[in-house]
Tab-separated table of C-alpha atoms in Angstrom:
chain	number	residue	atom	x	y	z
X	1	ALA	CA	93.028	88.999	93.345
X	2	GLN	CA	96.072	89.784	95.722
X	3	SER	CA	98.298	92.835	97.112
X	4	VAL	CA	100.547	93.542	99.310
X	5	THR	CA	101.691	97.150	100.367
X	6	GLN	CA	104.484	98.001	102.440
X	7	LEU	CA	103.915	101.557	104.606
X	8	GLY	CA	107.223	103.157	104.405
X	9	SER	CA	109.855	102.500	101.437
X	10	HIS	CA	112.035	103.875	102.853
X	11	VAL	CA	112.846	103.341	107.238
X	12	SER	CA	115.446	104.400	109.251
X	13	VAL	CA	117.025	103.805	112.384
X	14	SER	CA	119.443	103.964	115.397
X	15	GLU	CA	121.975	100.574	115.709
X	16	GLY	CA	120.359	99.174	118.563
X	17	ALA	CA	117.010	100.331	118.047
X	18	LEU	CA	114.064	98.965	117.549
X	19	VAL	CA	113.284	97.512	113.439
X	20	LEU	CA	109.417	97.554	112.460
X	21	LEU	CA	108.739	97.139	108.973
X	22	ARG	CA	105.234	96.817	107.872
X	23	CYS	CA	103.617	95.247	105.630
X	24	ASN	CA	99.154	94.800	105.220
X	25	TYR	CA	97.671	92.422	102.554
X	26	SER	CA	94.623	91.595	101.073
X	27	SER	CA	93.560	88.035	100.071
X	28	SER	CA	90.851	86.468	99.071
X	29	VAL	CA	91.821	82.754	100.999
X	30	PRO	CA	94.521	82.165	104.071
X	31	PRO	CA	97.491	83.285	103.528
X	32	TYR	CA	101.167	82.106	103.509
X	33	LEU	CA	103.006	84.957	104.062
X	34	PHE	CA	106.727	85.790	103.389
X	35	TRP	CA	109.995	88.048	104.390
X	36	TYR	CA	113.063	88.042	102.268
X	37	VAL	CA	115.865	90.302	102.130
X	38	GLN	CA	118.108	92.326	99.770
X	39	TYR	CA	121.935	93.381	99.942
X	40	PRO	CA	123.149	95.285	97.382
X	41	ASN	CA	123.392	93.211	93.735
X	42	GLN	CA	122.374	90.263	95.466
X	43	GLY	CA	119.146	88.251	95.023
X	44	LEU	CA	116.220	87.650	97.556
X	45	GLN	CA	117.375	85.519	100.587
X	46	LEU	CA	114.282	83.957	102.633
X	47	LEU	CA	114.056	85.458	106.134
X	48	LEU	CA	111.039	84.121	107.556
X	49	LYS	CA	107.929	82.586	106.514
X	50	TYR	CA	104.256	81.751	107.958
X	51	THR	CA	102.631	79.008	106.895
X	52	THR	CA	100.170	77.488	109.748
X	53	GLY	CA	100.681	76.822	113.627
X	54	ALA	CA	102.071	79.540	115.358
X	55	THR	CA	101.702	82.910	114.249
X	56	LEU	CA	104.593	84.450	115.453
X	57	VAL	CA	107.572	82.851	113.674
X	58	LYS	CA	110.910	83.561	113.911
X	59	GLY	CA	113.481	83.655	111.283
X	60	ILE	CA	117.050	84.436	110.948
X	61	ASN	CA	119.627	86.985	111.720
X	62	GLY	CA	117.567	87.683	114.657
X	63	PHE	CA	114.026	88.331	112.894
X	64	GLU	CA	110.626	87.791	113.745
X	65	ALA	CA	107.239	88.756	112.263
X	66	GLU	CA	103.580	88.288	113.337
X	67	PHE	CA	100.664	86.910	111.885
X	68	LYS	CA	97.716	89.122	112.441
X	69	LYS	CA	94.667	87.763	110.883
X	70	SER	CA	91.967	90.352	112.619
X	71	GLU	CA	94.336	93.204	110.753
X	72	THR	CA	95.751	91.761	107.508
X	73	SER	CA	99.191	91.812	108.005
X	74	PHE	CA	102.249	90.159	108.632
X	75	HIS	CA	104.967	93.348	110.461
X	76	LEU	CA	108.287	92.254	111.217
X	77	THR	CA	110.017	93.358	113.387
X	78	LYS	CA	114.010	92.401	115.396
X	79	PRO	CA	114.223	93.868	118.586
X	80	SER	CA	117.905	95.598	118.344
X	81	ALA	CA	119.178	97.051	115.076
X	82	HIS	CA	122.927	96.198	113.095
X	83	MET	CA	124.539	98.041	110.918
X	84	SER	CA	124.343	94.609	108.514
X	85	ASP	CA	120.863	94.376	108.563
X	86	ALA	CA	120.559	97.114	106.483
X	87	ALA	CA	119.347	96.226	103.120
X	88	GLU	CA	115.304	96.114	101.143
X	89	TYR	CA	112.880	94.039	102.610
X	90	PHE	CA	110.389	92.405	100.639
X	91	CYS	CA	106.798	91.033	102.163
X	92	ALA	CA	105.161	88.567	100.035
X	93	VAL	CA	101.906	86.764	99.742
X	94	SER	CA	100.692	83.161	98.164
X	95	ASP	CA	97.388	82.191	97.914
X	96	ARG	CA	98.379	78.838	97.692
X	97	GLY	CA	96.686	78.484	94.478
X	98	ALA	CA	98.449	76.457	91.346
X	99	GLY	CA	101.785	78.097	90.153
X	100	ASN	CA	102.778	78.341	93.841
X	101	MET	CA	103.266	81.900	93.038
X	102	LEU	CA	104.231	84.865	94.887
X	103	THR	CA	102.571	88.724	94.597
X	104	PHE	CA	105.263	90.842	96.243
X	105	GLY	CA	105.189	94.299	98.063
X	106	GLY	CA	107.038	97.092	96.699
X	107	GLY	CA	110.000	96.653	99.354
X	108	THR	CA	111.650	98.543	102.147
X	109	ARG	CA	114.871	99.717	102.414
X	110	LEU	CA	116.399	99.991	105.584
X	111	MET	CA	118.750	101.997	107.015
X	112	VAL	CA	120.874	101.720	109.623
X	113	LYS	CA	122.276	104.700	111.097
X	114	PRO	CA	125.752	103.965	113.667
D	1	ASP	CA	122.188	78.265	99.219
D	2	ALA	CA	119.782	76.678	96.639
D	3	GLY	CA	121.453	75.719	93.346
D	4	ILE	CA	120.641	78.330	90.603
D	5	THR	CA	122.953	80.646	88.689
D	6	GLN	CA	122.217	83.345	86.030
D	7	SER	CA	123.941	84.336	82.918
D	8	PRO	CA	124.986	86.232	81.918
D	9	ARG	CA	125.317	88.122	84.855
D	10	HIS	CA	124.785	91.990	83.069
D	11	LYS	CA	124.623	92.676	79.821
D	12	VAL	CA	124.330	95.731	77.219
D	13	THR	CA	122.234	96.225	74.127
D	14	GLU	CA	120.684	98.027	71.404
D	15	THR	CA	117.724	99.085	70.941
D	16	GLY	CA	116.034	96.082	68.804
D	17	THR	CA	118.606	93.620	69.485
D	18	PRO	CA	117.337	89.966	70.549
D	19	VAL	CA	118.605	89.200	73.902
D	20	THR	CA	118.566	85.791	75.698
D	21	LEU	CA	118.950	85.235	79.571
D	22	ARG	CA	119.633	81.900	81.094
D	23	CYS	CA	118.591	80.718	84.617
D	24	HIS	CA	120.429	76.865	85.234
D	25	GLN	CA	119.301	74.840	88.253
D	26	THR	CA	120.441	71.853	90.438
D	27	GLU	CA	117.369	71.571	92.303
D	28	ASN	CA	115.072	69.394	90.192
D	29	HIS	CA	112.457	71.812	91.440
D	30	ARG	CA	109.314	71.682	88.997
D	31	TYR	CA	108.625	75.217	89.155
D	32	MET	CA	110.361	77.909	87.982
D	33	TYR	CA	110.080	82.139	87.372
D	34	TRP	CA	111.008	84.982	86.085
D	35	TYR	CA	110.721	88.398	87.798
D	36	ARG	CA	112.305	91.778	86.875
D	37	GLN	CA	112.620	94.195	89.492
D	38	ASP	CA	112.480	98.522	89.073
D	39	PRO	CA	112.129	100.704	92.088
D	40	GLY	CA	109.234	101.233	93.153
D	41	HIS	CA	108.009	97.912	91.822
D	42	GLY	CA	108.606	95.790	93.777
D	43	LEU	CA	109.057	92.160	91.849
D	44	ARG	CA	106.460	91.748	88.864
D	45	LEU	CA	106.120	88.373	87.455
D	46	ILE	CA	107.263	87.908	84.001
D	47	HIS	CA	106.312	84.077	83.280
D	48	TYR	CA	106.734	81.196	85.134
D	49	SER	CA	107.033	77.394	84.545
D	50	TYR	CA	105.143	74.035	86.407
D	51	GLY	CA	106.767	71.741	84.241
D	52	VAL	CA	109.089	70.897	80.942
D	53	LYS	CA	107.469	72.576	78.015
D	54	ASP	CA	104.600	74.407	80.431
D	55	THR	CA	104.502	77.467	80.927
D	56	ASP	CA	102.143	80.992	81.101
D	57	LYS	CA	102.231	84.201	81.563
D	58	GLY	CA	102.855	86.776	84.884
D	59	GLU	CA	102.081	90.117	84.986
D	60	VAL	CA	103.943	91.148	83.090
D	61	SER	CA	104.279	89.105	79.796
D	62	ASP	CA	104.068	91.280	76.854
D	63	GLY	CA	107.652	91.450	74.771
D	64	TYR	CA	108.771	88.413	76.115
D	65	SER	CA	108.758	84.760	75.877
D	66	VAL	CA	110.296	81.821	77.751
D	67	SER	CA	111.252	78.243	76.871
D	68	ARG	CA	111.415	75.190	78.932
D	69	SER	CA	113.363	71.628	77.283
D	70	LYS	CA	115.072	70.537	79.911
D	71	THR	CA	113.689	70.268	83.943
D	72	GLU	CA	117.107	73.064	85.072
D	73	ASP	CA	117.190	75.253	82.452
D	74	PHE	CA	114.863	78.384	81.875
D	75	LEU	CA	115.097	81.058	79.399
D	76	LEU	CA	113.799	84.174	78.920
D	77	THR	CA	114.097	85.568	75.083
D	78	LEU	CA	113.528	89.286	74.406
D	79	GLU	CA	112.484	89.575	70.848
D	80	SER	CA	113.125	92.992	70.401
D	81	ALA	CA	114.747	94.501	73.135
D	82	THR	CA	113.569	98.067	73.571
D	83	SER	CA	115.121	100.912	76.713
D	84	SER	CA	111.905	100.040	78.776
D	85	GLN	CA	113.400	96.406	79.424
D	86	THR	CA	116.347	98.230	80.982
D	87	SER	CA	115.838	96.000	84.213
D	88	VAL	CA	117.481	93.787	87.229
D	89	TYR	CA	115.884	90.301	85.821
D	90	PHE	CA	115.652	87.307	88.475
D	91	CYS	CA	115.192	83.509	87.906
D	92	ALA	CA	113.238	81.756	90.930
D	93	ILE	CA	112.166	78.696	91.713
D	94	ALA	CA	110.456	76.316	93.481
D	95	GLY	CA	109.547	72.771	95.283
D	96	ALA	CA	106.110	71.182	93.866
D	97	SER	CA	105.341	70.455	97.770
D	98	SER	CA	106.405	74.319	99.247
D	99	TYR	CA	105.668	78.145	98.127
D	100	GLU	CA	108.869	79.911	99.257
D	101	GLN	CA	110.635	80.668	96.527
D	102	TYR	CA	114.377	80.656	95.596
D	103	PHE	CA	116.115	83.366	93.940
D	104	GLY	CA	119.215	83.449	91.849
D	105	PRO	CA	121.519	86.478	91.608
D	106	GLY	CA	119.787	88.176	89.329
D	107	THR	CA	120.984	89.434	86.189
D	108	ARG	CA	121.463	93.536	85.349
D	109	LEU	CA	120.282	94.045	81.872
D	110	THR	CA	120.465	97.689	79.782
D	111	VAL	CA	119.254	98.799	76.412
D	112	THR	CA	120.512	101.405	74.774
């Protein structure tokens, strides 16, 4: 069975500061990994994904994430936070099995202070 | 944006009444999913479908049933709503050859 752990249910940064949202997973097979963002009263939007190839993947809005197999991690970063980045972020993992199913972490709410 | 709509977007109902939520897609994707979102729990899978009339249970399926009679529509039914089913419900879709899911705007259900 897969599991996803997001360290820190709430993260607060100042505008212009580095954003680091942590995600660790457990999976019995090489996983596919995803980050989603959810703005208030909206659905989830795909931010970026890792399937194969380069372990550093870039997504929308200046975010990127690095797949580190040895650490079973897929942390999300952005060099400089913007007020519009305030949202909830979800890490998800797929074991590439039947049904294309995802297992989600509990989410991290990012707050950006002016 | 993926062509996914959910209806209704908001609903308030009383304990013991039946409720049906609808998910409609225009992408002709094979897979469709129903999740519930509750604070601290992220998203939890209720049921999913891998084709017309083909469905299976997810992590939190008790008290819910689903049906898919057409590729584009996936219905979630609460046969007898309970207060513990107060939640935000999301529908998602995925193509057969990719693993990312695309989400609808959600339905906020309150059971009083």
